Amino acid sequence: MANGIEFQEAQKIQSNYVRVNIYCYSLQKRENEKMKRKCLILSLVLLICGFTVSSQAALYDRGGGLIYDDVLNITWLADANYAVTSGYDDDGLMNWSDAVEWADTLEYAKYDDWRLPDITIPCEGIIDCTVNSEFGYLFYIELGGMPGEPISGDVSYFTGIQGWVYWMQRTFPPNPEYAVDFDFSNGFLGVSPKIHEAYIWAVRDGDSAPPIIPEPISSVLFVTGGAALAGKRYFKRKKTGN
């Protein structure tokens, strides 16, 4: 497991990488090819450094639709559109209040402490908060996303990722009528009115394991009864000398 220092350094590098890419985009309409090349080189260096520092990070498939992130120490649902798969909702789109309620009341694999993804550490500005969010870390570090490019469908251990906006747990402090969201069509964090609809993806704190399925009683009785019968026959043969 990567320690906290490695995680923070990876986040700083990735945050700088996003900043550089935004700057690169601002140069696209300019004629300064030399500046464009320098920008591209710096961007690639930061990207390589970011993945080198965070190379110990990993996702683990715990089975039963549970994916554990050993750096963030959270468990993701493998199904990124479980509200639809489970039959809870027709299209998986909900306003923020309904999304929070769905996560709060969700019971899956014996766990009932699910929530929406959140921001991991204090951050300054949209760019820092993008990378320092659980969605941002998943998008850029674990799934290898790039700024401005979508991630959707079945990726890594996950299924049903929607290439659009997902709600996050946090209300936007300057205006409580808004909440924070993350856009899988471009990898950026933003805010939207809570009455708008977005997709939902549940996480829980800590590692997780699927529930142990007990052996059917009929099978246990069959095995126990068979063993008892075999033992009875053995001792009977031993007694008669056959």
PDB file of N, CA and C in Angstrom, residues 195-237:
ATOM      1  N   ILE A 195     -31.450  20.328  -8.099  1.00  0.00           N
ATOM      2  CA  ILE A 195     -32.665  19.840  -8.760  1.00  0.00           C
ATOM      3  C   ILE A 195     -32.353  19.183 -10.098  1.00  0.00           C
ATOM      4  N   HIS A 196     -31.147  19.380 -10.638  1.00  0.00           N
ATOM      5  CA  HIS A 196     -30.763  18.714 -11.879  1.00  0.00           C
ATOM      6  C   HIS A 196     -30.543  17.232 -11.624  1.00  0.00           C
ATOM      7  N   GLU A 197     -30.511  16.460 -12.683  1.00  0.00           N
ATOM      8  CA  GLU A 197     -30.316  15.016 -12.561  1.00  0.00           C
ATOM      9  C   GLU A 197     -28.933  14.610 -13.050  1.00  0.00           C
ATOM     10  N   ALA A 198     -28.356  13.629 -12.373  1.00  0.00           N
ATOM     11  CA  ALA A 198     -27.059  13.081 -12.755  1.00  0.00           C
ATOM     12  C   ALA A 198     -27.031  11.609 -12.358  1.00  0.00           C
ATOM     13  N   TYR A 199     -26.004  10.908 -12.783  1.00  0.00           N
ATOM     14  CA  TYR A 199     -25.867   9.492 -12.441  1.00  0.00           C
ATOM     15  C   TYR A 199     -25.337   9.332 -11.015  1.00  0.00           C
ATOM     16  N   ILE A 200     -25.407   8.123 -10.502  1.00  0.00           N
ATOM     17  CA  ILE A 200     -24.999   7.860  -9.124  1.00  0.00           C
ATOM     18  C   ILE A 200     -24.134   6.598  -9.062  1.00  0.00           C
ATOM     19  N   TRP A 201     -23.151   6.641  -8.177  1.00  0.00           N
ATOM     20  CA  TRP A 201     -22.204   5.534  -8.013  1.00  0.00           C
ATOM     21  C   TRP A 201     -21.854   5.467  -6.532  1.00  0.00           C
ATOM     22  N   ALA A 202     -22.024   4.334  -5.927  1.00  0.00           N
ATOM     23  CA  ALA A 202     -21.864   4.220  -4.471  1.00  0.00           C
ATOM     24  C   ALA A 202     -20.475   3.728  -4.086  1.00  0.00           C
ATOM     25  N   VAL A 203     -19.989   4.261  -2.957  1.00  0.00           N
ATOM     26  CA  VAL A 203     -18.751   3.793  -2.339  1.00  0.00           C
ATOM     27  C   VAL A 203     -18.996   3.631  -0.838  1.00  0.00           C
ATOM     28  N   ARG A 204     -18.094   2.918  -0.184  1.00  0.00           N
ATOM     29  CA  ARG A 204     -18.124   2.846   1.276  1.00  0.00           C
ATOM     30  C   ARG A 204     -16.691   2.895   1.783  1.00  0.00           C
ATOM     31  N   ASP A 205     -16.519   3.346   3.005  1.00  0.00           N
ATOM     32  CA  ASP A 205     -15.190   3.439   3.596  1.00  0.00           C
ATOM     33  C   ASP A 205     -14.678   2.063   3.985  1.00  0.00           C
ATOM     34  N   GLY A 206     -13.374   1.846   3.766  1.00  0.00           N
ATOM     35  CA  GLY A 206     -12.740   0.613   4.187  1.00  0.00           C
ATOM     36  C   GLY A 206     -12.802  -0.505   3.162  1.00  0.00           C
ATOM     37  N   ASP A 207     -12.154  -1.611   3.504  1.00  0.00           N
ATOM     38  CA  ASP A 207     -12.151  -2.800   2.662  1.00  0.00           C
ATOM     39  C   ASP A 207     -13.473  -3.540   2.837  1.00  0.00           C
ATOM     40  N   SER A 208     -13.769  -4.416   1.903  1.00  0.00           N
ATOM     41  CA  SER A 208     -15.040  -5.139   1.941  1.00  0.00           C
ATOM     42  C   SER A 208     -14.838  -6.551   1.408  1.00  0.00           C
ATOM     43  N   ALA A 209     -15.727  -7.413   1.804  1.00  0.00           N
ATOM     44  CA  ALA A 209     -15.712  -8.791   1.316  1.00  0.00           C
ATOM     45  C   ALA A 209     -17.148  -9.225   1.075  1.00  0.00           C
ATOM     46  N   PRO A 210     -17.381 -10.026   0.052  1.00  0.00           N
ATOM     47  CA  PRO A 210     -18.747 -10.495  -0.208  1.00  0.00           C
ATOM     48  C   PRO A 210     -19.211 -11.420   0.904  1.00  0.00           C
ATOM     49  N   PRO A 211     -20.504 -11.494   1.159  1.00  0.00           N
ATOM     50  CA  PRO A 211     -21.010 -12.380   2.211  1.00  0.00           C
ATOM     51  C   PRO A 211     -20.746 -13.842   1.888  1.00  0.00           C
ATOM     52  N   ILE A 212     -20.500 -14.623   2.930  1.00  0.00           N
ATOM     53  CA  ILE A 212     -20.298 -16.059   2.773  1.00  0.00           C
ATOM     54  C   ILE A 212     -21.654 -16.737   2.618  1.00  0.00           C
ATOM     55  N   ILE A 213     -21.814 -17.478   1.541  1.00  0.00           N
ATOM     56  CA  ILE A 213     -23.072 -18.164   1.279  1.00  0.00           C
ATOM     57  C   ILE A 213     -23.070 -19.493   2.034  1.00  0.00           C
ATOM     58  N   PRO A 214     -23.992 -19.684   2.983  1.00  0.00           N
ATOM     59  CA  PRO A 214     -24.000 -20.933   3.762  1.00  0.00           C
ATOM     60  C   PRO A 214     -24.349 -22.132   2.903  1.00  0.00           C
ATOM     61  N   GLU A 215     -23.802 -23.257   3.268  1.00  0.00           N
ATOM     62  CA  GLU A 215     -24.108 -24.502   2.579  1.00  0.00           C
ATOM     63  C   GLU A 215     -25.563 -24.853   2.797  1.00  0.00           C
ATOM     64  N   PRO A 216     -26.297 -25.218   1.749  1.00  0.00           N
ATOM     65  CA  PRO A 216     -27.699 -25.620   1.939  1.00  0.00           C
ATOM     66  C   PRO A 216     -27.832 -26.747   2.949  1.00  0.00           C
ATOM     67  N   ILE A 217     -28.869 -26.670   3.792  1.00  0.00           N
ATOM     68  CA  ILE A 217     -29.066 -27.670   4.855  1.00  0.00           C
ATOM     69  C   ILE A 217     -29.191 -29.060   4.276  1.00  0.00           C
ATOM     70  N   SER A 218     -29.866 -29.194   3.148  1.00  0.00           N
ATOM     71  CA  SER A 218     -30.058 -30.516   2.555  1.00  0.00           C
ATOM     72  C   SER A 218     -28.728 -31.147   2.191  1.00  0.00           C
ATOM     73  N   SER A 219     -27.773 -30.334   1.678  1.00  0.00           N
ATOM     74  CA  SER A 219     -26.469 -30.861   1.318  1.00  0.00           C
ATOM     75  C   SER A 219     -25.695 -31.291   2.547  1.00  0.00           C
ATOM     76  N   VAL A 220     -25.781 -30.481   3.621  1.00  0.00           N
ATOM     77  CA  VAL A 220     -25.086 -30.833   4.862  1.00  0.00           C
ATOM     78  C   VAL A 220     -25.624 -32.140   5.420  1.00  0.00           C
ATOM     79  N   LEU A 221     -26.950 -32.294   5.440  1.00  0.00           N
ATOM     80  CA  LEU A 221     -27.550 -33.526   5.952  1.00  0.00           C
ATOM     81  C   LEU A 221     -27.163 -34.721   5.094  1.00  0.00           C
ATOM     82  N   PHE A 222     -27.091 -34.513   3.777  1.00  0.00           N
ATOM     83  CA  PHE A 222     -26.726 -35.602   2.879  1.00  0.00           C
ATOM     84  C   PHE A 222     -25.311 -36.094   3.166  1.00  0.00           C
ATOM     85  N   VAL A 223     -24.375 -35.127   3.297  1.00  0.00           N
ATOM     86  CA  VAL A 223     -22.991 -35.488   3.574  1.00  0.00           C
ATOM     87  C   VAL A 223     -22.862 -36.160   4.930  1.00  0.00           C
ATOM     88  N   THR A 224     -23.535 -35.565   5.955  1.00  0.00           N
ATOM     89  CA  THR A 224     -23.464 -36.125   7.307  1.00  0.00           C
ATOM     90  C   THR A 224     -24.069 -37.509   7.350  1.00  0.00           C
ATOM     91  N   GLY A 225     -25.231 -37.658   6.714  1.00  0.00           N
ATOM     92  CA  GLY A 225     -25.889 -38.960   6.708  1.00  0.00           C
ATOM     93  C   GLY A 225     -25.079 -40.005   5.964  1.00  0.00           C
ATOM     94  N   GLY A 226     -24.482 -39.611   4.835  1.00  0.00           N
ATOM     95  CA  GLY A 226     -23.662 -40.536   4.069  1.00  0.00           C
ATOM     96  C   GLY A 226     -22.457 -40.994   4.849  1.00  0.00           C
ATOM     97  N   ALA A 227     -21.828 -40.083   5.575  1.00  0.00           N
ATOM     98  CA  ALA A 227     -20.660 -40.437   6.383  1.00  0.00           C
ATOM     99  C   ALA A 227     -21.043 -41.395   7.503  1.00  0.00           C
ATOM    100  N   ALA A 228     -22.177 -41.120   8.136  1.00  0.00           N
ATOM    101  CA  ALA A 228     -22.633 -42.001   9.228  1.00  0.00           C
ATOM    102  C   ALA A 228     -22.937 -43.395   8.708  1.00  0.00           C
ATOM    103  N   LEU A 229     -23.584 -43.495   7.556  1.00  0.00           N
ATOM    104  CA  LEU A 229     -23.924 -44.793   6.975  1.00  0.00           C
ATOM    105  C   LEU A 229     -22.673 -45.573   6.598  1.00  0.00           C
ATOM    106  N   ALA A 230     -21.687 -44.854   6.012  1.00  0.00           N
ATOM    107  CA  ALA A 230     -20.437 -45.521   5.641  1.00  0.00           C
ATOM    108  C   ALA A 230     -19.715 -46.046   6.873  1.00  0.00           C
ATOM    109  N   GLY A 231     -19.720 -45.260   7.956  1.00  0.00           N
ATOM    110  CA  GLY A 231     -19.073 -45.697   9.196  1.00  0.00           C
ATOM    111  C   GLY A 231     -19.760 -46.912   9.787  1.00  0.00           C
ATOM    112  N   LYS A 232     -21.072 -46.922   9.714  1.00  0.00           N
ATOM    113  CA  LYS A 232     -21.837 -48.055  10.261  1.00  0.00           C
ATOM    114  C   LYS A 232     -21.527 -49.336   9.502  1.00  0.00           C
ATOM    115  N   ARG A 233     -21.440 -49.243   8.170  1.00  0.00           N
ATOM    116  CA  ARG A 233     -21.123 -50.405   7.347  1.00  0.00           C
ATOM    117  C   ARG A 233     -19.703 -50.904   7.625  1.00  0.00           C
ATOM    118  N   TYR A 234     -18.775 -49.939   7.813  1.00  0.00           N
ATOM    119  CA  TYR A 234     -17.383 -50.325   8.067  1.00  0.00           C
ATOM    120  C   TYR A 234     -17.265 -51.132   9.363  1.00  0.00           C
ATOM    121  N   PHE A 235     -17.877 -50.621  10.415  1.00  0.00           N
ATOM    122  CA  PHE A 235     -17.776 -51.327  11.699  1.00  0.00           C
ATOM    123  C   PHE A 235     -18.513 -52.659  11.664  1.00  0.00           C
ATOM    124  N   LYS A 236     -19.573 -52.746  10.869  1.00  0.00           N
ATOM    125  CA  LYS A 236     -20.308 -54.008  10.757  1.00  0.00           C
ATOM    126  C   LYS A 236     -19.452 -55.052  10.058  1.00  0.00           C
ATOM    127  N   ARG A 237     -18.733 -54.658   8.978  1.00  0.00           N
ATOM    128  CA  ARG A 237     -17.861 -55.592   8.273  1.00  0.00           C
ATOM    129  C   ARG A 237     -16.711 -56.031   9.169  1.00  0.00           C
TER     130      ARG A 237
END
